[in-house]
PDB file of C-alpha atoms in Angstrom:
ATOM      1  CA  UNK A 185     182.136 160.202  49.480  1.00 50.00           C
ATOM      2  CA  UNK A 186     182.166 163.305  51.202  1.00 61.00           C
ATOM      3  CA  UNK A 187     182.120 166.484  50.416  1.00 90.00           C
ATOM      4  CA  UNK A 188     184.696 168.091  52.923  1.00 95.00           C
ATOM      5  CA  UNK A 189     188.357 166.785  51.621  1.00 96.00           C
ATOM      6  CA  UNK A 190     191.098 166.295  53.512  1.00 97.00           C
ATOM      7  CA  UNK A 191     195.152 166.061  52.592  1.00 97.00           C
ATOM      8  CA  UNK A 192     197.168 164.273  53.690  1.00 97.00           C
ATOM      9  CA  UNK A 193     195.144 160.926  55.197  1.00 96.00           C
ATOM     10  CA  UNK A 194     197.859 159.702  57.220  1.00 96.00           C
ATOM     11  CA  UNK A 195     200.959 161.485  58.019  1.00 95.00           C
ATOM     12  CA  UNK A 196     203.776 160.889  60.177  1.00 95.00           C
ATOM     13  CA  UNK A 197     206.549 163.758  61.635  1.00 92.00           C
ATOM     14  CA  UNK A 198     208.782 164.184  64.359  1.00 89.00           C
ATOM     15  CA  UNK A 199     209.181 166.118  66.938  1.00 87.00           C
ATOM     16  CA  UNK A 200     211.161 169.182  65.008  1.00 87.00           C
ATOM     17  CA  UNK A 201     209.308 169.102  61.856  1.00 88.00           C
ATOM     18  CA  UNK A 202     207.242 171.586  59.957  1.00 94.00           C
ATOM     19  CA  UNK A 203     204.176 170.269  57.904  1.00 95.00           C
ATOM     20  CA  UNK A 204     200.850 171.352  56.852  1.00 97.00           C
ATOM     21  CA  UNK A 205     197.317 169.767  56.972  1.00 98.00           C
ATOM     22  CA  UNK A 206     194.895 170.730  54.396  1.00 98.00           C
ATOM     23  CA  UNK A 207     190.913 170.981  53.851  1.00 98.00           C
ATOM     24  CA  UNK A 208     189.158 171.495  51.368  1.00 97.00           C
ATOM     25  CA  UNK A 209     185.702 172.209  50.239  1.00 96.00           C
ATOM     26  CA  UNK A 210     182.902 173.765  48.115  1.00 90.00           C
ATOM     27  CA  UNK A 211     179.756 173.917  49.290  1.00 91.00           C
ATOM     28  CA  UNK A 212     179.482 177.594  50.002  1.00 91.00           C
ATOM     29  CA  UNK A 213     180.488 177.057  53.558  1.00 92.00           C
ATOM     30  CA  UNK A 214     181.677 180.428  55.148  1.00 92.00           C
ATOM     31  CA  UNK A 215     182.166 178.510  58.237  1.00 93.00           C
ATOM     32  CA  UNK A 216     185.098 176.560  58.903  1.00 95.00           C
ATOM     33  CA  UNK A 217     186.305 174.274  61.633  1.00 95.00           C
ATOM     34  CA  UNK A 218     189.468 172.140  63.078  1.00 97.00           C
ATOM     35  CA  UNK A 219     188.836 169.257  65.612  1.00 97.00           C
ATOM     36  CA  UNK A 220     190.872 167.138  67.561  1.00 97.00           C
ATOM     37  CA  UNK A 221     189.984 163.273  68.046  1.00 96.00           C
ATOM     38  CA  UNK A 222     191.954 161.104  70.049  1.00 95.00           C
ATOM     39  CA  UNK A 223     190.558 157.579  70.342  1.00 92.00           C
ATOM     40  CA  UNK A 224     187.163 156.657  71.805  1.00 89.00           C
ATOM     41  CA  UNK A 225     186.539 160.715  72.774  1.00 93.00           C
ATOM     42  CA  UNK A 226     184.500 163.140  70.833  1.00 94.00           C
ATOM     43  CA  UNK A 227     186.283 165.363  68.891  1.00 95.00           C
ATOM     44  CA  UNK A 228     187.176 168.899  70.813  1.00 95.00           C
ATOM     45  CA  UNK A 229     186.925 171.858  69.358  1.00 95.00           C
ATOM     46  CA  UNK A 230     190.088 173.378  68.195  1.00 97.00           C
ATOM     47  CA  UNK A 231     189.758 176.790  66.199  1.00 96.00           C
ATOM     48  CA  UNK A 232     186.460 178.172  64.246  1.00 94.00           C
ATOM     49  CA  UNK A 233     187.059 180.470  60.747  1.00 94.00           C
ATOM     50  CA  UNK A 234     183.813 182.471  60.114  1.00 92.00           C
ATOM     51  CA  UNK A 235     184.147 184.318  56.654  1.00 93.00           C
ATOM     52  CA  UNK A 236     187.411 183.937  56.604  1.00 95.00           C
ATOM     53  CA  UNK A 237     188.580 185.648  60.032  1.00 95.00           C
ATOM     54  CA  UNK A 238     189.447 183.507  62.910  1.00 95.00           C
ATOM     55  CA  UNK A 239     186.128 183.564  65.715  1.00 91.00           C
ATOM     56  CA  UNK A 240     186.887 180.591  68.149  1.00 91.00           C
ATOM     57  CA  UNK A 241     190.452 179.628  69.755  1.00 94.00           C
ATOM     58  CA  UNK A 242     189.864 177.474  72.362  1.00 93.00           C
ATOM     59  CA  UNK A 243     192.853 177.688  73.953  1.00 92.00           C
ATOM     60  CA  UNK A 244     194.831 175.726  71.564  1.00 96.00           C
ATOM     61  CA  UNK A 245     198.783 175.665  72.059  1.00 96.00           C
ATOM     62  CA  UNK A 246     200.383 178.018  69.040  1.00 95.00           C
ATOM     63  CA  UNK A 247     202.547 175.115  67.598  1.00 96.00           C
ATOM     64  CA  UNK A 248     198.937 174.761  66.200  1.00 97.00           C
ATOM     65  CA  UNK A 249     199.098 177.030  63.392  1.00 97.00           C
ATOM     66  CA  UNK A 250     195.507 178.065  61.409  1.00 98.00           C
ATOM     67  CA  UNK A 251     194.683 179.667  58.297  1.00 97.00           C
ATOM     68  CA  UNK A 252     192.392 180.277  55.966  1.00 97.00           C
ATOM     69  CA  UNK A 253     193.642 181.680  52.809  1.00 95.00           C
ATOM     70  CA  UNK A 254     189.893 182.013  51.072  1.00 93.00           C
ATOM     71  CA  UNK A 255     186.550 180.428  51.893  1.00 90.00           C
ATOM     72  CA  UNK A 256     187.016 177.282  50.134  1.00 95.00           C
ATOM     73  CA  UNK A 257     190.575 176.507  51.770  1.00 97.00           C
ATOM     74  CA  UNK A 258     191.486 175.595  55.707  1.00 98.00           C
ATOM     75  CA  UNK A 259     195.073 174.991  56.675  1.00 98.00           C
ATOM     76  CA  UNK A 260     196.442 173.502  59.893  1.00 98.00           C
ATOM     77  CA  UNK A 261     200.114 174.719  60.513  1.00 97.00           C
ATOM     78  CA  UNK A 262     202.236 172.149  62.593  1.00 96.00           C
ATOM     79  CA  UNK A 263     205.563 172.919  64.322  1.00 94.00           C
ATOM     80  CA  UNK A 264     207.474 171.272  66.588  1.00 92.00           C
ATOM     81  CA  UNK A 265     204.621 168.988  68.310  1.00 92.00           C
ATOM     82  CA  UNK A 266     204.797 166.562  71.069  1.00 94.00           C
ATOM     83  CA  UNK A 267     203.620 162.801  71.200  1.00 94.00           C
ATOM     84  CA  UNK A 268     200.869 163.860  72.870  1.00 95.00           C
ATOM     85  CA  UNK A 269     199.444 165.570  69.600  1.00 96.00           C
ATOM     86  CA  UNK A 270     198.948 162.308  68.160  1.00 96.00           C
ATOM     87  CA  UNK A 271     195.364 162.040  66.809  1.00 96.00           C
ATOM     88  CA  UNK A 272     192.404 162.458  64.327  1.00 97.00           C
ATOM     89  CA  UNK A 273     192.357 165.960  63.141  1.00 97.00           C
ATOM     90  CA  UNK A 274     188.911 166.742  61.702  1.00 97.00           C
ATOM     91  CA  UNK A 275     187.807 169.605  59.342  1.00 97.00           C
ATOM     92  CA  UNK A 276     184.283 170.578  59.182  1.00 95.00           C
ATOM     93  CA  UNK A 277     182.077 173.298  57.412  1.00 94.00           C
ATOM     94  CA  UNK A 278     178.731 174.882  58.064  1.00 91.00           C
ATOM     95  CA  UNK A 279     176.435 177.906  56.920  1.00 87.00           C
ATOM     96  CA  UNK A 280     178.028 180.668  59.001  1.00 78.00           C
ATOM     97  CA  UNK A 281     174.352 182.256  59.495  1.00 70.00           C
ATOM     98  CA  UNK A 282     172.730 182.161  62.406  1.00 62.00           C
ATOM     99  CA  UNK A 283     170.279 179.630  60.590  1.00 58.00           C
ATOM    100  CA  UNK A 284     170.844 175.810  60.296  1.00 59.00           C
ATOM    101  CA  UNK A 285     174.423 174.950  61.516  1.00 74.00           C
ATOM    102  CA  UNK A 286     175.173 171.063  60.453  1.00 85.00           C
ATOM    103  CA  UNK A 287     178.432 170.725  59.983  1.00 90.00           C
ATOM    104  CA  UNK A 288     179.985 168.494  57.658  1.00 92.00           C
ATOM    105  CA  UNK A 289     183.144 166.375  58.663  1.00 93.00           C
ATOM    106  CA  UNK A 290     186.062 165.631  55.897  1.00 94.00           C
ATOM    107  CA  UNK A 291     187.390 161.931  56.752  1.00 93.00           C
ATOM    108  CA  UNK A 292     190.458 163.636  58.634  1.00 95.00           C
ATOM    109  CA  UNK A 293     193.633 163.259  58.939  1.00 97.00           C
ATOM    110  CA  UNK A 294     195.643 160.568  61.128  1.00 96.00           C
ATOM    111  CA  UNK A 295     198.566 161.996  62.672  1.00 96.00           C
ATOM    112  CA  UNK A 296     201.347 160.535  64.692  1.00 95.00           C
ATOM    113  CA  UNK A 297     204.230 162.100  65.865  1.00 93.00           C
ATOM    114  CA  UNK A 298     207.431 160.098  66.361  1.00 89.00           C
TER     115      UNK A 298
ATOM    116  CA  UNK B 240     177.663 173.877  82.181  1.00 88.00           C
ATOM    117  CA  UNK B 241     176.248 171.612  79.399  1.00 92.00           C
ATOM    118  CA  UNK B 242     176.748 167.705  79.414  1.00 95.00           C
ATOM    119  CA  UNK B 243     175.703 165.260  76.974  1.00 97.00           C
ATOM    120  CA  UNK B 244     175.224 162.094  78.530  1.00 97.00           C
ATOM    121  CA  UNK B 245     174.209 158.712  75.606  1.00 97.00           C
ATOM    122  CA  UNK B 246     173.386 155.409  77.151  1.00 94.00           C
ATOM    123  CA  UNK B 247     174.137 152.613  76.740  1.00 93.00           C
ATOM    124  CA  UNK B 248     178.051 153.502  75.774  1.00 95.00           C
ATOM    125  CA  UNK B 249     177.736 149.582  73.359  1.00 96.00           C
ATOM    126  CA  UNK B 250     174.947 148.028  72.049  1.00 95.00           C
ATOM    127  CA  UNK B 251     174.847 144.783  70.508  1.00 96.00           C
ATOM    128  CA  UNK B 252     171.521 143.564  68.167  1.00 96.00           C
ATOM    129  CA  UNK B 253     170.898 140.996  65.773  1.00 97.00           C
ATOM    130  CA  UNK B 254     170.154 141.872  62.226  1.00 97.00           C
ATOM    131  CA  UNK B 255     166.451 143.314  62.172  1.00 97.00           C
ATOM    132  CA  UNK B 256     165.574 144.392  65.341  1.00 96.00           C
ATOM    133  CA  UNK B 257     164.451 148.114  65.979  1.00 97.00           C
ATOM    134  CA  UNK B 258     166.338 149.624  68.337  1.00 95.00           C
ATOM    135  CA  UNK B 259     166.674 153.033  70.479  1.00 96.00           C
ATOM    136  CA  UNK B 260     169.512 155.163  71.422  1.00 97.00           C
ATOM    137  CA  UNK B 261     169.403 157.862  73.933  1.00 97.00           C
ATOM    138  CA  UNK B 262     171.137 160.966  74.686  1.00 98.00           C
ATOM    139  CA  UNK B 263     170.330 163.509  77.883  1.00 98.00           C
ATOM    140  CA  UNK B 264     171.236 167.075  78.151  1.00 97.00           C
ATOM    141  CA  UNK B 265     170.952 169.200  81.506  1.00 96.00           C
ATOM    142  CA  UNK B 266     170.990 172.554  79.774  1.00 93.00           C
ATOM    143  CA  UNK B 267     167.466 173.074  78.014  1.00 92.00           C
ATOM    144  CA  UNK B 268     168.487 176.340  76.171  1.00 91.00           C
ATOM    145  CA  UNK B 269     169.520 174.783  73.491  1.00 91.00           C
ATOM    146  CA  UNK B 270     169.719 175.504  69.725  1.00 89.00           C
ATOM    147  CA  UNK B 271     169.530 172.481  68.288  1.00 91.00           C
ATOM    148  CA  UNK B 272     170.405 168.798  68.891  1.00 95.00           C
ATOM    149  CA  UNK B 273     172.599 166.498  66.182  1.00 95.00           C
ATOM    150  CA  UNK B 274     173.347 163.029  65.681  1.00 97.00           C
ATOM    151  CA  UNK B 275     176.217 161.836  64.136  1.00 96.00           C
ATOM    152  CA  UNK B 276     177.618 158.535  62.887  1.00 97.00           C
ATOM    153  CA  UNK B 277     181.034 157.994  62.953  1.00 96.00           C
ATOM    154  CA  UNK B 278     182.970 154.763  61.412  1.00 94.00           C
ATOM    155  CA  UNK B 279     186.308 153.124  62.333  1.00 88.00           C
ATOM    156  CA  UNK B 280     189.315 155.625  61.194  1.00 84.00           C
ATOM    157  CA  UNK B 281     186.600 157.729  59.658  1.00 87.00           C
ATOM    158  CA  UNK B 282     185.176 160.808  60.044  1.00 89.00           C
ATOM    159  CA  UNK B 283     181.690 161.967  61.039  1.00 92.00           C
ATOM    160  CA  UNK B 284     178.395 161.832  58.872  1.00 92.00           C
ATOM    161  CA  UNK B 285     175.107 164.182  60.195  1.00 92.00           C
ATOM    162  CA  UNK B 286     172.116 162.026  60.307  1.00 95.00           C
ATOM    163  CA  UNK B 287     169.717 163.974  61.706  1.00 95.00           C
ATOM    164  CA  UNK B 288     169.608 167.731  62.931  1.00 93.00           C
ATOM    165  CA  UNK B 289     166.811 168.838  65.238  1.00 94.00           C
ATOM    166  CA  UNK B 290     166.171 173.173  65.680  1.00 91.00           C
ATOM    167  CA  UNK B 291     164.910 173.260  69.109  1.00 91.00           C
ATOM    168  CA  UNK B 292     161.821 174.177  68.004  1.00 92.00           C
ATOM    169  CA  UNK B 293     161.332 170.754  66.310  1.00 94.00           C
ATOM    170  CA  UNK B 294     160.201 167.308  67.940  1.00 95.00           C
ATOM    171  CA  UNK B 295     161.554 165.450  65.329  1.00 96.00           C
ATOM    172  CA  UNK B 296     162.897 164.471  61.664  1.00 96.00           C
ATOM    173  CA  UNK B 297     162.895 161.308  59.911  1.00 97.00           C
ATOM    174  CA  UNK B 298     165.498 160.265  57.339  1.00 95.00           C
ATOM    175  CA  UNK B 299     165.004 156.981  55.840  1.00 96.00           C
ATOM    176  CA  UNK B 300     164.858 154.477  58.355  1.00 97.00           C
ATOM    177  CA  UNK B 301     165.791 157.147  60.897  1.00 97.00           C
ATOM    178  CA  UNK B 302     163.574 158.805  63.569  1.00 98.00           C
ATOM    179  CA  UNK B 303     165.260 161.586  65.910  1.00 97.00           C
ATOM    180  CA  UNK B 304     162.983 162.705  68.325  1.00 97.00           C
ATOM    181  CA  UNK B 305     163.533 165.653  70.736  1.00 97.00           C
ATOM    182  CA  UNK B 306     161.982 166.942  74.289  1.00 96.00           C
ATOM    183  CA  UNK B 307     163.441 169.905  75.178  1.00 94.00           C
ATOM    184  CA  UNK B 308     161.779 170.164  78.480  1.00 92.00           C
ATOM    185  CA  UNK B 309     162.991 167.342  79.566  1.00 95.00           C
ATOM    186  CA  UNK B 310     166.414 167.481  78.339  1.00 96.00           C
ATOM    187  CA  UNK B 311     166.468 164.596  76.345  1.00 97.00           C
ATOM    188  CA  UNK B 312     166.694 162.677  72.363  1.00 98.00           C
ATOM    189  CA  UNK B 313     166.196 159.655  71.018  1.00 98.00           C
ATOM    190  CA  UNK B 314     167.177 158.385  67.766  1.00 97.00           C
ATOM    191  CA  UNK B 315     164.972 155.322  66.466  1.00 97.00           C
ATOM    192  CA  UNK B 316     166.889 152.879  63.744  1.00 97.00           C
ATOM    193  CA  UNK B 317     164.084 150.407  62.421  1.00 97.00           C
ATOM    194  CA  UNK B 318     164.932 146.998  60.847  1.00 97.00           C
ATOM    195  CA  UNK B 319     168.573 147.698  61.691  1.00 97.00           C
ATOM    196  CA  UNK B 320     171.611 146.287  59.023  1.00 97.00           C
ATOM    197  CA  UNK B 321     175.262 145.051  59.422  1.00 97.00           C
ATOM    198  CA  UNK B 322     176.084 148.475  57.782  1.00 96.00           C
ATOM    199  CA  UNK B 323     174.365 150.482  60.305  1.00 97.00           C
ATOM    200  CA  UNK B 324     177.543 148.990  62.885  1.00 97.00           C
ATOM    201  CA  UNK B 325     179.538 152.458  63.744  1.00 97.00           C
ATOM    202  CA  UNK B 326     179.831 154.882  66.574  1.00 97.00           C
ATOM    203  CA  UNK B 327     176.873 157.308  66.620  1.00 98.00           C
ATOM    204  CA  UNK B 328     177.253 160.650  68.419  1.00 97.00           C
ATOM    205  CA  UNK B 329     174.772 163.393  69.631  1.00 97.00           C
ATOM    206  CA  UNK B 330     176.023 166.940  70.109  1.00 95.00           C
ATOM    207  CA  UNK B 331     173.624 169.955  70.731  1.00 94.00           C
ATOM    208  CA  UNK B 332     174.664 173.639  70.513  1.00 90.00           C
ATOM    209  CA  UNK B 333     173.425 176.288  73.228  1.00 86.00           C
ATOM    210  CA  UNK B 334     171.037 179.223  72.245  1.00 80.00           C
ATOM    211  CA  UNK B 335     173.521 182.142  71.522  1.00 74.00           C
ATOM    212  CA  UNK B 336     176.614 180.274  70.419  1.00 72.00           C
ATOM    213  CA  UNK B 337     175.619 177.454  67.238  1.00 65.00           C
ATOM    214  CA  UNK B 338     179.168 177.142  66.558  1.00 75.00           C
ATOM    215  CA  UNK B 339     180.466 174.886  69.251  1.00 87.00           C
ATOM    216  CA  UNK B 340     179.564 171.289  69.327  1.00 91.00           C
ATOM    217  CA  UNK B 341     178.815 169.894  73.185  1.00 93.00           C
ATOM    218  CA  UNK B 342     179.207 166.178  72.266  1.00 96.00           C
ATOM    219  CA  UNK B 343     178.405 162.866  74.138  1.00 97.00           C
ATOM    220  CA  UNK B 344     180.598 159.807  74.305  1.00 97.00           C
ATOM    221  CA  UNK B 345     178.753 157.896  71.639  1.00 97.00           C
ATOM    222  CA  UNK B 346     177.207 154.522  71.343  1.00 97.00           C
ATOM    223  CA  UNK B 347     178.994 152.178  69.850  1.00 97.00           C
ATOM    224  CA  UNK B 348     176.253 150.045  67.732  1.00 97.00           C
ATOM    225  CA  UNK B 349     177.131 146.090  66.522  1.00 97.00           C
ATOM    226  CA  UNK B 350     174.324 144.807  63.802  1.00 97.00           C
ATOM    227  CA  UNK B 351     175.139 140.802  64.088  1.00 96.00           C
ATOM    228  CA  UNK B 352     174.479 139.278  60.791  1.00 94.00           C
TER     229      UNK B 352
END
């Protein structure tokens, strides 16, 4: 089981929707994460949350959407995404201290876009 | 620019055997070095993290080893199981930014019962 929880497992949208990815956990964690998978790759870096305020973009396109309403809580905001998009999205959390970083992975989220 | 290089990209062993993964860096200035296993549809589980001031940690039957100097880790599985079959991942993070991840491609690991 693991300790970083992820909603919805699967979830499939077109084109013009609007949905929301959720993650989830309570460890303490005051750093948050969103990763991108796509099949056989490592997952890339998509946005970092450090107590609560948004420290790494990297560049993502803004029908990418993230928030994080308190320290226990990480949304992804999804609008109007292409094919393309389709893949594992991955929440992790860390210590946000300069100390030991592991992060821990939720199971993700498997997204395809019709 | 850092790259994490892991060879071989699939491995293939029969149940028992000890066996050795490797992953290279070209950057030394680390701050540390993590493996990772990752099943099928599933997401990632740390196994081992290494501060670059470490040589290595155990866990279990788990042995990650780490030379700086020479840019490169190993992680030892003894008496390898069917359940150890998965993708497993090393990513380090470089002095002065521990947030981002620099992965490899993996190894994919088959245990043959």
């Amino acid at each position: 089981d693991t300790e970083v929880t992820q909603t919805p497992k699967h979830l499939v949208m077109g084109m013009t929707n609007k949905k929301s990815l959720k993650c989830e956990q309570h460890m303490g964690h005051r750093a948050m994460y969103w990763y991108k998978q796509k099949a056989k790759k490592p997952p890339e870096l998509m946005f970092v949350y450090s107590y609560e305020k948004l420290s790494i973009n990297e560049s993502v396109p803004s029908r990418f959407s993230p928030e994080c309403p308190n320290s226990s809580l990480l949304n992804l905001h999804l609008h109007a995404l292409q094919p393309e998009d389709s893949a594992l999205y991955l929440c992790a959390s860390s210590q946000a201290g300069q100390g030991t970083n592991s992060q821990h992975f939720g199971d993700g989220t498997r997204l395809s876009i019709l | 620019k850092q790259e994490v290089t892991q060879i071989p990209a699939a491995l293939s062993v029969p149940e028992g055997e000890n066996l050795v993964l490797n992953c290279s860096f070209t950057d030394s200035a680390i701050y540390n070095l993590q493996w990772f296993r990752q099943d099928p549809g599933k997401g990632l589980t740390s196994l081992l993290l290494i501060q670059s001031s470490q040589r290595e940690q155990t866990s279990g039957r788990l042995n990650a080893s780490l030379d700086k100097s020479s840019g490169r880790s190993t992680l030892y599985i003894a008496a390898s199981q069917p359940g150890d079959s998965a993708t497993y991942l090393c990513a380090v993070t470089n002095a002065g930014n521990n947030r981002k991840l620099i992965w490899g491609l993996g190894t994919s690991l088959a245990v043959n019962p």
